[in-house]
Amino acid sequence: MANLINEAAILAARNNQKEITQDNLFEAIEKVLLGPERRSHIFSKKEKEITAYHEAGHALVACSLPYTDPVHKVSIVSRGRAGGYTLKLPTEDKHLRSRSEFESELAVLLGGFVAEKIIFKDTTTGASNDLKVASDLARRMITQYGMSDILGPITFGEKEEMVFLGKEISTNKNYSETVAFQIDEEIKKLITKGLNSSKKVLTQKTDILHKIAKELISKETLEQKEFYALVR
Amino acid sequence: MANLINEAAILAARNNQKEITQDNLFEAIEKVLLGPERRSHIFSKKEKEITAYHEAGHALVACSLPYTDPVHKVSIVSRGRAGGYTLKLPTEDKHLRSRSEFESELAVLLGGFVAEKIIFKDTTTGASNDLKVASDLARRMITQYGMSDILGPITFGEKEEMVFLGKEISTNKNYSETVAFQIDEEIKKLITKGLNSSKKVLTQKTDILHKIAKELISKETLEQKEFYALVR
Amino acid sequence: MANLINEAAILAARNNQKEITQDNLFEAIEKVLLGPERRSHIFSKKEKEITAYHEAGHALVACSLPYTDPVHKVSIVSRGRAGGYTLKLPTEDKHLRSRSEFESELAVLLGGFVAEKIIFKDTTTGASNDLKVASDLARRMITQYGMSDILGPITFGEKEEMVFLGKEISTNKNYSETVAFQIDEEIKKLITKGLNSSKKVLTQKTDILHKIAKELISKETLEQKEFYALVR
Amino acid sequence: MANLINEAAILAARNNQKEITQDNLFEAIEKVLLGPERRSHIFSKKEKEITAYHEAGHALVACSLPYTDPVHKVSIVSRGRAGGYTLKLPTEDKHLRSRSEFESELAVLLGGFVAEKIIFKDTTTGASNDLKVASDLARRMITQYGMSDILGPITFGEKEEMVFLGKEISTNKNYSETVAFQIDEEIKKLITKGLNSSKKVLTQKTDILHKIAKELISKETLEQKEFYALVR
Amino acid sequence: MANLINEAAILAARNNQKEITQDNLFEAIEKVLLGPERRSHIFSKKEKEITAYHEAGHALVACSLPYTDPVHKVSIVSRGRAGGYTLKLPTEDKHLRSRSEFESELAVLLGGFVAEKIIFKDTTTGASNDLKVASDLARRMITQYGMSDILGPITFGEKEEMVFLGKEISTNKNYSETVAFQIDEEIKKLITKGLNSSKKVLTQKTDILHKIAKELISKETLEQKEFYALVR
Amino acid sequence: MANLINEAAILAARNNQKEITQDNLFEAIEKVLLGPERRSHIFSKKEKEITAYHEAGHALVACSLPYTDPVHKVSIVSRGRAGGYTLKLPTEDKHLRSRSEFESELAVLLGGFVAEKIIFKDTTTGASNDLKVASDLARRMITQYGMSDILGPITFGEKEEMVFLGKEISTNKNYSETVAFQIDEEIKKLITKGLNSSKKVLTQKTDILHKIAKELISKETLEQKEFYALVR
């Protein structure tokens, strides 16, 4: 938190502002969450197009499903290890997350992958981090939060901490093969559900998807207002 | 123990009391067990409501089933990592715990999860620690205390201690897949039984559940007497 | 051994005796085997009753089956981590233990668990160490001593010693799932046999069980003569 | 990158050039990617022939399939641990790789193995690194990039980092045997598809394969232009 | 070797001999192989009887089967961790061991266990080291020496050496469950064959078994000549 | 290499030669590969006979199958841990090994085991290192070199390097039980094929096997010319 405010203060100082504005704060959030901008990263025309449809996919699913946070910014400027990014910010602090929210989140996370598939009939390595985050979330819903009706309100997997010189936390498989298989099946069911929500949104609104992607290719970044103007 | 009395003494001193009262002791117990109050934690209206029904669920199941300890306090003030808490205190020291007590405890632990499901038709991450504690207890009942009729009075899993620079205790799976599956089945049976007891209480007494939750939303904390006044 | 005699000498000195008596030796054995008495441990009336029936169960099975050592003392005074104890002492040193002796020992170990079940229709965590010792013994009979006719005179599991900074010995599973399952089945068979012997004794002699338990509740400790007077 | 330019500068200096040429850069790339030339490595006539057909296989498949990078050089001069090498360089920087590209890459990687099999009806240890790289790529396509329709956009296997004195990263199997088997099946399907593409190219163009191999045996290295002259 | 001769020299010196005799050497062998005599170890009459039949069993099987070394001494004097011992010495140095020799050795190793079973209809913990040695030998015959016709001349299990501060060697299971099961089956077949050879000898020669055991009970140790006098 | 030449120089110096001869080099190779001669190792007449047939088996299979290196020397003089040895030297340096060569090599490696079985109807521990080397080679052919038609050109098992104070390399099983079973089956198929080739040679040429073994018993070592004189 202190880190964020500090970063915002630096940004304000660079612009010769006397006070930290909300814009400074948002910029600081992006820098801290996603790493610094990497404009030196040169994308080919094709890659720029793929990235634009990928981010447009995330953003369009996010603003079309219930229980999601508002889209704050969509960008195809490379930051840290990501080729582009869609920034969603909750309207208030959140301490509890519900199954309904997580189900929408899975669809949003898969939105980039689905957009690539619909538009290019192919997928790229660009989706790999999204898939990892979605798979981990689906696994947690089932094994930590009791959100699977098949497995019930039971937690699975025992965390182990080993401290040598460094530090390691591994998860011990404390269940049978039958349960391992049920967990795999339930993860697949959740991911498929998210995939289908995402597909439904993006096939029904393919024209809006094209509009957002084209705007992204020309402007590189869409602020909240610009984005919602395209969507409505 | 010394730690508890010390904490109580500090609290007494802060109030300019000359003696440690029972109230100081109870306050010390809460602080040591649950961590300090975190009133800075700002909950949304929705989250406050969820937390109120969650804690009301624990408390109502606890006072409705046999073999449980009296409810000492119910609160939706955030403490440590918990959003709210229900404090039960035994009327005398306990060295032995019976299968009947554990079965009621499972129902109480699941009371928050069940209340969320009944009222909001959804569940949240707020139940995750309850589920972990309940799952671990069910596992111990079966693998350490001989409380499963299917598996019998046999203990399963061999504790291993490894001492490097830090310390680690892991459980070695010293049984076959068939037994691993039976353990999973028995855990599920115990959790389902607890779930059903909890559901039965909370569906029969939904009006009382609403009363407790509403009181919690307005007062934030219910002392023992206030709580039992609502329940009777 | 030196430790035992030393302890006995200290006890003799405290009583201003000039010689170590057999009683000093027995007292030293209890202290070294079970830890010091913990009279500060306050049990509720209910817990005292459970403990009395539990110890009475061990002692009554021990004196009713062949191949067992004589009961030297039964007590519900807490010692070390145990709530009560039944002390059996062999009449001569033993270097070899037979299958018949082990089968009786399993029944004796389960005597406390069975007594609780018969009297209270419930079991407690108080039996957990007995169950662990019985399970380990049954496992050793099958995997180290060739005492299972199904598995034959073969040893299973390869001991591994790892020496880092501390020390650890783990058992490597060097057999197939099929054998793992047979071992589980044979352990269950041995434990069930012990359980049945124990049940048979305690249901046939329930009146004596009540007598011993009641004496234990009033006197807390029964010496060898007092115990055998009740049993005959 | 700095390393590459430094290496190129050294090569330019050795030739008394005043500027770094593109040739210096390409030579630097080879040296850094593949290790220094090892002309001391004496191959038998037979081994030279096998290596020539192996590299010709890679190169011919690479220039016959879509989504591949242009062949920059083919050589049977030993470098580092490789007996020969085929250098492909992308026409522009790449940040995203698609399923179609990876499928062609699998065929190219297997081109050496297939060429040996077609020409000599036998295979050698020379293909072992190609097979490892292809197997790892197929595994990643399925478990990290969601490129299997059977398994879907889910990631499998949890990376673990252990830091002692050295460093180790292992992959934890966090899925059931059923999924493990599906992953094996999908890897096999991808490898078989690549194998078949490679076989199709090399059986249809066996005459060109002979031409490239013979040129390699006499000249040892074919530059881009020489290579494409043979192929067209 | 130097150790053995040194030990023999000490024994010779104690007896005021000027030269090391063969007897000194044999005594040194016993001391080094089995540990020092422990006459302080007091056995009950029953245990002495069991040990006598156990050792008589080993010795009688050893002298009745082909491919075995001559019995040098039989004793029920406790040495090291063993209650008694049967010392066999080869007539010449051996570097190669055959399947036939190992099959006889398995029968000899099980001779003590079988003798206890025949005479007392019960077995004791005294056989546990014999069973471990026999099981390890049977496993090695199958997994290291290619002596199973079912599994063939293949070795199974990859030795791993880990050197931290201490030292550890573990065996990595590098085969499938199906092979693990076949290994278990083959070990059982070899042990059963040894068991049957042993039973056949000891049931046909039970009178000689009684004679040896009785002599051992009265004399405690039988030298080679005394032993063979009883057997012939 | 430097080590080899150094060793050869020492041998030349000992014989007062002014130049290193090819014989010095060959002697150096034996010493470095196999360890120093151990003439002190006293073999019984029987063991000498077994070793002679064992080495004769290796040598006769080696010179009878295609794709093998010429036999340079056969000896029953003990070196390092081996009882005898058969030295084959390639006629030129080899960097690539083919499936055909490996198949012959498996037959040669099993030649000693097969010869013992044919002549003595028994096998000994003397073959254990040959079996290990053959099993490891067969496993590598299948899991690293793509030489199994059933499993295809896929590599299996992920190498892991762990560096603590010492060093360890283990192979991580990254495939399903089904593949583990297929690998076992394919290893068995390759070993059986080698076994059959070896049996075919040695049963057809048993008279030559006897001749070589007898010469070895009388001369202990056969140089290349002496060996080929017997074989032709």
CSV table of N, CA and C in Angstrom, one decimal, chain D residues 112-207:
chain,number,residue,atom,x,y,z
D,112,GLY,N,14.9,-35.5,-39.1
D,112,GLY,CA,16.2,-36.2,-39.1
D,112,GLY,C,16.0,-37.7,-38.9
D,113,PHE,N,15.2,-38.0,-37.9
D,113,PHE,CA,14.9,-39.3,-37.5
D,113,PHE,C,14.2,-40.1,-38.7
D,114,VAL,N,13.3,-39.4,-39.3
D,114,VAL,CA,12.5,-40.0,-40.4
D,114,VAL,C,13.4,-40.2,-41.6
D,115,ALA,N,14.3,-39.3,-41.9
D,115,ALA,CA,15.2,-39.4,-43.1
D,115,ALA,C,16.1,-40.6,-42.8
D,116,GLU,N,16.7,-40.8,-41.6
D,116,GLU,CA,17.5,-42.0,-41.3
D,116,GLU,C,16.7,-43.3,-41.6
D,117,LYS,N,15.5,-43.3,-41.1
D,117,LYS,CA,14.7,-44.5,-41.2
D,117,LYS,C,14.4,-44.8,-42.7
D,118,ILE,N,14.1,-43.8,-43.5
D,118,ILE,CA,13.7,-44.0,-44.9
D,118,ILE,C,15.0,-44.5,-45.7
D,119,ILE,N,16.1,-43.8,-45.4
D,119,ILE,CA,17.3,-44.1,-46.2
D,119,ILE,C,18.0,-45.4,-45.8
D,120,PHE,N,18.2,-45.5,-44.4
D,120,PHE,CA,19.0,-46.6,-43.9
D,120,PHE,C,18.2,-47.8,-43.3
D,121,LYS,N,16.9,-47.6,-43.2
D,121,LYS,CA,16.0,-48.6,-42.6
D,121,LYS,C,16.4,-48.9,-41.1
D,122,ASP,N,17.0,-47.9,-40.5
D,122,ASP,CA,17.6,-48.0,-39.2
D,122,ASP,C,17.6,-46.6,-38.6
D,123,THR,N,17.6,-46.5,-37.2
D,123,THR,CA,17.8,-45.1,-36.6
D,123,THR,C,19.0,-45.2,-35.7
D,124,THR,N,19.5,-44.0,-35.4
D,124,THR,CA,20.7,-43.9,-34.5
D,124,THR,C,20.4,-43.0,-33.3
D,125,THR,N,21.4,-43.0,-32.4
D,125,THR,CA,21.4,-42.2,-31.2
D,125,THR,C,21.4,-40.7,-31.5
D,126,GLY,N,21.8,-40.4,-32.8
D,126,GLY,CA,21.9,-39.0,-33.2
D,126,GLY,C,20.6,-38.2,-33.1
D,127,ALA,N,19.5,-38.9,-33.1
D,127,ALA,CA,18.2,-38.3,-33.1
D,127,ALA,C,17.7,-38.0,-31.7
D,128,SER,N,18.5,-38.5,-30.6
D,128,SER,CA,17.9,-38.5,-29.3
D,128,SER,C,17.6,-37.1,-28.8
D,129,ASN,N,18.4,-36.1,-29.1
D,129,ASN,CA,18.1,-34.7,-28.6
D,129,ASN,C,16.8,-34.2,-29.3
D,130,ASP,N,16.7,-34.4,-30.6
D,130,ASP,CA,15.5,-34.0,-31.4
D,130,ASP,C,14.3,-34.6,-30.7
D,131,LEU,N,14.3,-35.9,-30.4
D,131,LEU,CA,13.1,-36.5,-29.8
D,131,LEU,C,12.8,-35.9,-28.5
D,132,LYS,N,13.8,-35.6,-27.7
D,132,LYS,CA,13.6,-35.0,-26.4
D,132,LYS,C,12.9,-33.6,-26.5
D,133,VAL,N,13.4,-32.8,-27.4
D,133,VAL,CA,12.9,-31.5,-27.7
D,133,VAL,C,11.4,-31.6,-28.2
D,134,ALA,N,11.2,-32.5,-29.1
D,134,ALA,CA,9.8,-32.7,-29.7
D,134,ALA,C,8.9,-33.2,-28.6
D,135,SER,N,9.3,-34.1,-27.8
D,135,SER,CA,8.4,-34.7,-26.7
D,135,SER,C,8.1,-33.6,-25.7
D,136,ASP,N,9.1,-32.8,-25.3
D,136,ASP,CA,8.8,-31.7,-24.4
D,136,ASP,C,7.9,-30.7,-24.9
D,137,LEU,N,8.0,-30.4,-26.2
D,137,LEU,CA,7.2,-29.4,-26.9
D,137,LEU,C,5.7,-29.9,-26.9
D,138,ALA,N,5.6,-31.2,-27.3
D,138,ALA,CA,4.2,-31.8,-27.4
D,138,ALA,C,3.6,-31.7,-26.0
D,139,ARG,N,4.4,-32.1,-25.0
D,139,ARG,CA,3.8,-32.1,-23.6
D,139,ARG,C,3.4,-30.7,-23.2
D,140,ARG,N,4.2,-29.7,-23.5
D,140,ARG,CA,3.9,-28.3,-23.2
D,140,ARG,C,2.6,-27.8,-23.9
D,141,MET,N,2.5,-28.2,-25.2
D,141,MET,CA,1.3,-27.8,-26.0
D,141,MET,C,0.0,-28.3,-25.3
D,142,ILE,N,0.1,-29.5,-24.7
D,142,ILE,CA,-1.1,-30.1,-24.0
D,142,ILE,C,-1.3,-29.6,-22.6
D,143,THR,N,-0.2,-29.5,-21.9
D,143,THR,CA,-0.3,-29.3,-20.4
D,143,THR,C,-0.2,-27.8,-20.1
D,144,GLN,N,0.4,-27.0,-20.9
D,144,GLN,CA,0.6,-25.6,-20.6
D,144,GLN,C,-0.2,-24.6,-21.5
D,145,TYR,N,-0.4,-25.0,-22.8
D,145,TYR,CA,-1.0,-24.1,-23.7
D,145,TYR,C,-2.4,-24.4,-24.2
D,146,GLY,N,-3.0,-25.4,-23.5
D,146,GLY,CA,-4.4,-25.7,-23.9
D,146,GLY,C,-4.6,-26.1,-25.3
D,147,MET,N,-3.6,-26.7,-26.0
D,147,MET,CA,-3.8,-27.0,-27.4
D,147,MET,C,-4.3,-28.4,-27.7
D,148,SER,N,-4.8,-29.1,-26.7
D,148,SER,CA,-5.4,-30.4,-26.9
D,148,SER,C,-6.9,-30.3,-26.8
D,149,ASP,N,-7.7,-30.8,-27.8
D,149,ASP,CA,-9.1,-30.7,-27.7
D,149,ASP,C,-9.7,-31.7,-26.7
D,150,ILE,N,-9.0,-32.8,-26.5
D,150,ILE,CA,-9.5,-33.8,-25.5
D,150,ILE,C,-9.3,-33.2,-24.1
D,151,LEU,N,-8.2,-32.6,-23.7
D,151,LEU,CA,-7.9,-32.1,-22.4
D,151,LEU,C,-8.4,-30.7,-22.1
D,152,GLY,N,-8.6,-30.0,-23.2
D,152,GLY,CA,-9.2,-28.6,-23.1
D,152,GLY,C,-8.2,-27.6,-22.5
D,153,PRO,N,-8.7,-26.3,-22.3
D,153,PRO,CA,-7.8,-25.3,-21.9
D,153,PRO,C,-7.5,-25.3,-20.4
D,154,ILE,N,-6.9,-26.4,-19.9
D,154,ILE,CA,-6.6,-26.6,-18.5
D,154,ILE,C,-5.1,-26.8,-18.5
D,155,THR,N,-4.4,-26.2,-17.5
D,155,THR,CA,-3.0,-26.5,-17.3
D,155,THR,C,-2.8,-27.7,-16.3
D,156,PHE,N,-1.8,-28.5,-16.5
D,156,PHE,CA,-1.6,-29.7,-15.6
D,156,PHE,C,-0.2,-29.7,-15.1
D,157,GLY,N,0.0,-30.1,-13.8
D,157,GLY,CA,1.3,-30.1,-13.2
D,157,GLY,C,1.6,-28.8,-12.6
D,158,GLU,N,2.0,-28.9,-11.3
D,158,GLU,CA,2.3,-27.7,-10.5
D,158,GLU,C,3.8,-27.6,-10.3
D,159,LYS,N,4.4,-26.5,-10.8
D,159,LYS,CA,5.8,-26.3,-10.7
D,159,LYS,C,6.2,-26.1,-9.2
D,160,GLU,N,7.3,-26.7,-8.8
D,160,GLU,CA,7.8,-26.6,-7.5
D,160,GLU,C,9.2,-26.1,-7.5
D,161,GLU,N,9.5,-25.1,-6.7
D,161,GLU,CA,10.9,-24.7,-6.7
D,161,GLU,C,11.5,-25.0,-5.3
D,162,MET,N,12.6,-25.6,-5.3
D,162,MET,CA,13.3,-25.9,-4.0
D,162,MET,C,14.6,-25.3,-4.1
D,163,VAL,N,14.9,-24.5,-3.1
D,163,VAL,CA,16.2,-23.9,-3.1
D,163,VAL,C,17.0,-24.3,-1.8
D,164,PHE,N,18.0,-25.1,-2.0
D,164,PHE,CA,18.9,-25.6,-1.0
D,164,PHE,C,20.1,-24.8,-1.1
D,165,LEU,N,21.2,-25.5,-1.4
D,165,LEU,CA,22.4,-24.8,-1.7
D,165,LEU,C,22.4,-24.5,-3.2
D,166,GLY,N,22.0,-25.5,-4.0
D,166,GLY,CA,21.8,-25.4,-5.4
D,166,GLY,C,20.4,-25.0,-5.7
D,167,LYS,N,19.8,-25.4,-6.8
D,167,LYS,CA,18.5,-24.9,-7.2
D,167,LYS,C,17.8,-26.1,-8.0
D,168,GLU,N,16.6,-26.3,-7.7
D,168,GLU,CA,15.9,-27.3,-8.5
D,168,GLU,C,14.5,-27.0,-8.7
D,169,ILE,N,14.0,-27.3,-9.9
D,169,ILE,CA,12.6,-27.1,-10.2
D,169,ILE,C,12.0,-28.4,-10.6
D,170,SER,N,11.1,-28.9,-9.9
D,170,SER,CA,10.4,-30.2,-10.3
D,170,SER,C,8.9,-29.9,-10.6
D,171,THR,N,8.3,-30.8,-11.3
D,171,THR,CA,6.9,-30.7,-11.6
D,171,THR,C,6.1,-31.7,-10.8
D,172,ASN,N,5.2,-31.2,-10.0
D,172,ASN,CA,4.4,-32.1,-9.2
D,172,ASN,C,3.2,-32.6,-10.0
D,173,LYS,N,3.0,-33.9,-10.0
D,173,LYS,CA,1.8,-34.5,-10.7
D,173,LYS,C,0.6,-34.3,-9.8
D,174,ASN,N,-0.2,-33.2,-10.2
D,174,ASN,CA,-1.4,-32.9,-9.5
D,174,ASN,C,-2.7,-33.3,-10.2
D,175,TYR,N,-2.6,-34.5,-10.9
D,175,TYR,CA,-3.8,-35.0,-11.6
D,175,TYR,C,-3.9,-36.5,-11.4
D,176,SER,N,-5.0,-37.1,-11.8
D,176,SER,CA,-5.2,-38.5,-11.7
D,176,SER,C,-4.5,-39.3,-12.8
D,177,GLU,N,-4.5,-40.7,-12.5
D,177,GLU,CA,-3.9,-41.6,-13.5
D,177,GLU,C,-4.7,-41.5,-14.9
D,178,THR,N,-6.0,-41.2,-14.8
D,178,THR,CA,-6.8,-41.1,-16.0
D,178,THR,C,-6.3,-40.0,-16.9
D,179,VAL,N,-6.1,-38.8,-16.2
D,179,VAL,CA,-5.5,-37.7,-17.0
D,179,VAL,C,-4.1,-37.9,-17.4
D,180,ALA,N,-3.3,-38.6,-16.6
D,180,ALA,CA,-1.9,-38.9,-17.0
D,180,ALA,C,-1.9,-39.7,-18.3
D,181,PHE,N,-2.9,-40.7,-18.3
D,181,PHE,CA,-3.0,-41.5,-19.5
D,181,PHE,C,-3.5,-40.7,-20.7
D,182,GLN,N,-4.4,-39.8,-20.5
D,182,GLN,CA,-4.9,-38.9,-21.6
D,182,GLN,C,-3.8,-38.1,-22.1
D,183,ILE,N,-2.9,-37.5,-21.2
D,183,ILE,CA,-1.8,-36.7,-21.6
D,183,ILE,C,-0.9,-37.5,-22.5
D,184,ASP,N,-0.5,-38.8,-22.1
D,184,ASP,CA,0.3,-39.7,-22.8
D,184,ASP,C,-0.3,-39.9,-24.2
D,185,GLU,N,-1.6,-40.2,-24.3
D,185,GLU,CA,-2.2,-40.4,-25.6
D,185,GLU,C,-2.2,-39.2,-26.5
D,186,GLU,N,-2.4,-38.0,-25.9
D,186,GLU,CA,-2.3,-36.8,-26.7
D,186,GLU,C,-0.9,-36.5,-27.2
D,187,ILE,N,0.1,-36.7,-26.4
D,187,ILE,CA,1.5,-36.5,-26.8
D,187,ILE,C,1.7,-37.5,-28.0
D,188,LYS,N,1.3,-38.7,-27.9
D,188,LYS,CA,1.5,-39.7,-28.9
D,188,LYS,C,0.8,-39.2,-30.2
D,189,LYS,N,-0.4,-38.7,-30.1
D,189,LYS,CA,-1.1,-38.3,-31.3
D,189,LYS,C,-0.4,-37.1,-32.0
D,190,LEU,N,0.1,-36.1,-31.2
D,190,LEU,CA,0.8,-35.0,-31.8
D,190,LEU,C,2.1,-35.5,-32.5
D,191,ILE,N,2.9,-36.4,-31.8
D,191,ILE,CA,4.1,-36.8,-32.3
D,191,ILE,C,3.9,-37.7,-33.6
D,192,THR,N,2.8,-38.5,-33.6
D,192,THR,CA,2.5,-39.3,-34.7
D,192,THR,C,2.1,-38.4,-35.9
D,193,LYS,N,1.3,-37.3,-35.6
D,193,LYS,CA,1.0,-36.4,-36.7
D,193,LYS,C,2.2,-35.8,-37.3
D,194,GLY,N,3.1,-35.3,-36.5
D,194,GLY,CA,4.4,-34.7,-36.9
D,194,GLY,C,5.2,-35.7,-37.8
D,195,LEU,N,5.2,-37.0,-37.3
D,195,LEU,CA,5.9,-38.1,-37.9
D,195,LEU,C,5.4,-38.3,-39.3
D,196,ASN,N,4.0,-38.3,-39.4
D,196,ASN,CA,3.4,-38.5,-40.7
D,196,ASN,C,3.6,-37.4,-41.7
D,197,SER,N,3.6,-36.1,-41.2
D,197,SER,CA,3.9,-35.0,-42.1
D,197,SER,C,5.3,-35.1,-42.6
D,198,SER,N,6.2,-35.4,-41.8
D,198,SER,CA,7.6,-35.5,-42.1
D,198,SER,C,7.8,-36.7,-43.1
D,199,LYS,N,7.2,-37.8,-42.9
D,199,LYS,CA,7.3,-39.0,-43.8
D,199,LYS,C,6.7,-38.6,-45.2
D,200,LYS,N,5.6,-37.9,-45.2
D,200,LYS,CA,5.0,-37.5,-46.4
D,200,LYS,C,5.9,-36.7,-47.3
D,201,VAL,N,6.5,-35.6,-46.6
D,201,VAL,CA,7.4,-34.8,-47.4
D,201,VAL,C,8.6,-35.5,-47.9
D,202,LEU,N,9.2,-36.4,-47.0
D,202,LEU,CA,10.5,-37.0,-47.4
D,202,LEU,C,10.3,-38.2,-48.4
D,203,THR,N,9.1,-38.8,-48.4
D,203,THR,CA,9.0,-39.9,-49.3
D,203,THR,C,8.6,-39.3,-50.7
D,204,GLN,N,7.9,-38.1,-50.7
D,204,GLN,CA,7.6,-37.5,-52.0
D,204,GLN,C,8.8,-36.8,-52.6
D,205,LYS,N,9.7,-36.4,-51.8
D,205,LYS,CA,10.9,-35.6,-52.3
D,205,LYS,C,12.2,-36.3,-52.0
D,206,THR,N,12.2,-37.7,-52.1
D,206,THR,CA,13.4,-38.4,-51.7
D,206,THR,C,14.5,-38.0,-52.7
D,207,ASP,N,14.2,-37.7,-53.9
D,207,ASP,CA,15.3,-37.3,-54.8
D,207,ASP,C,16.0,-36.1,-54.4
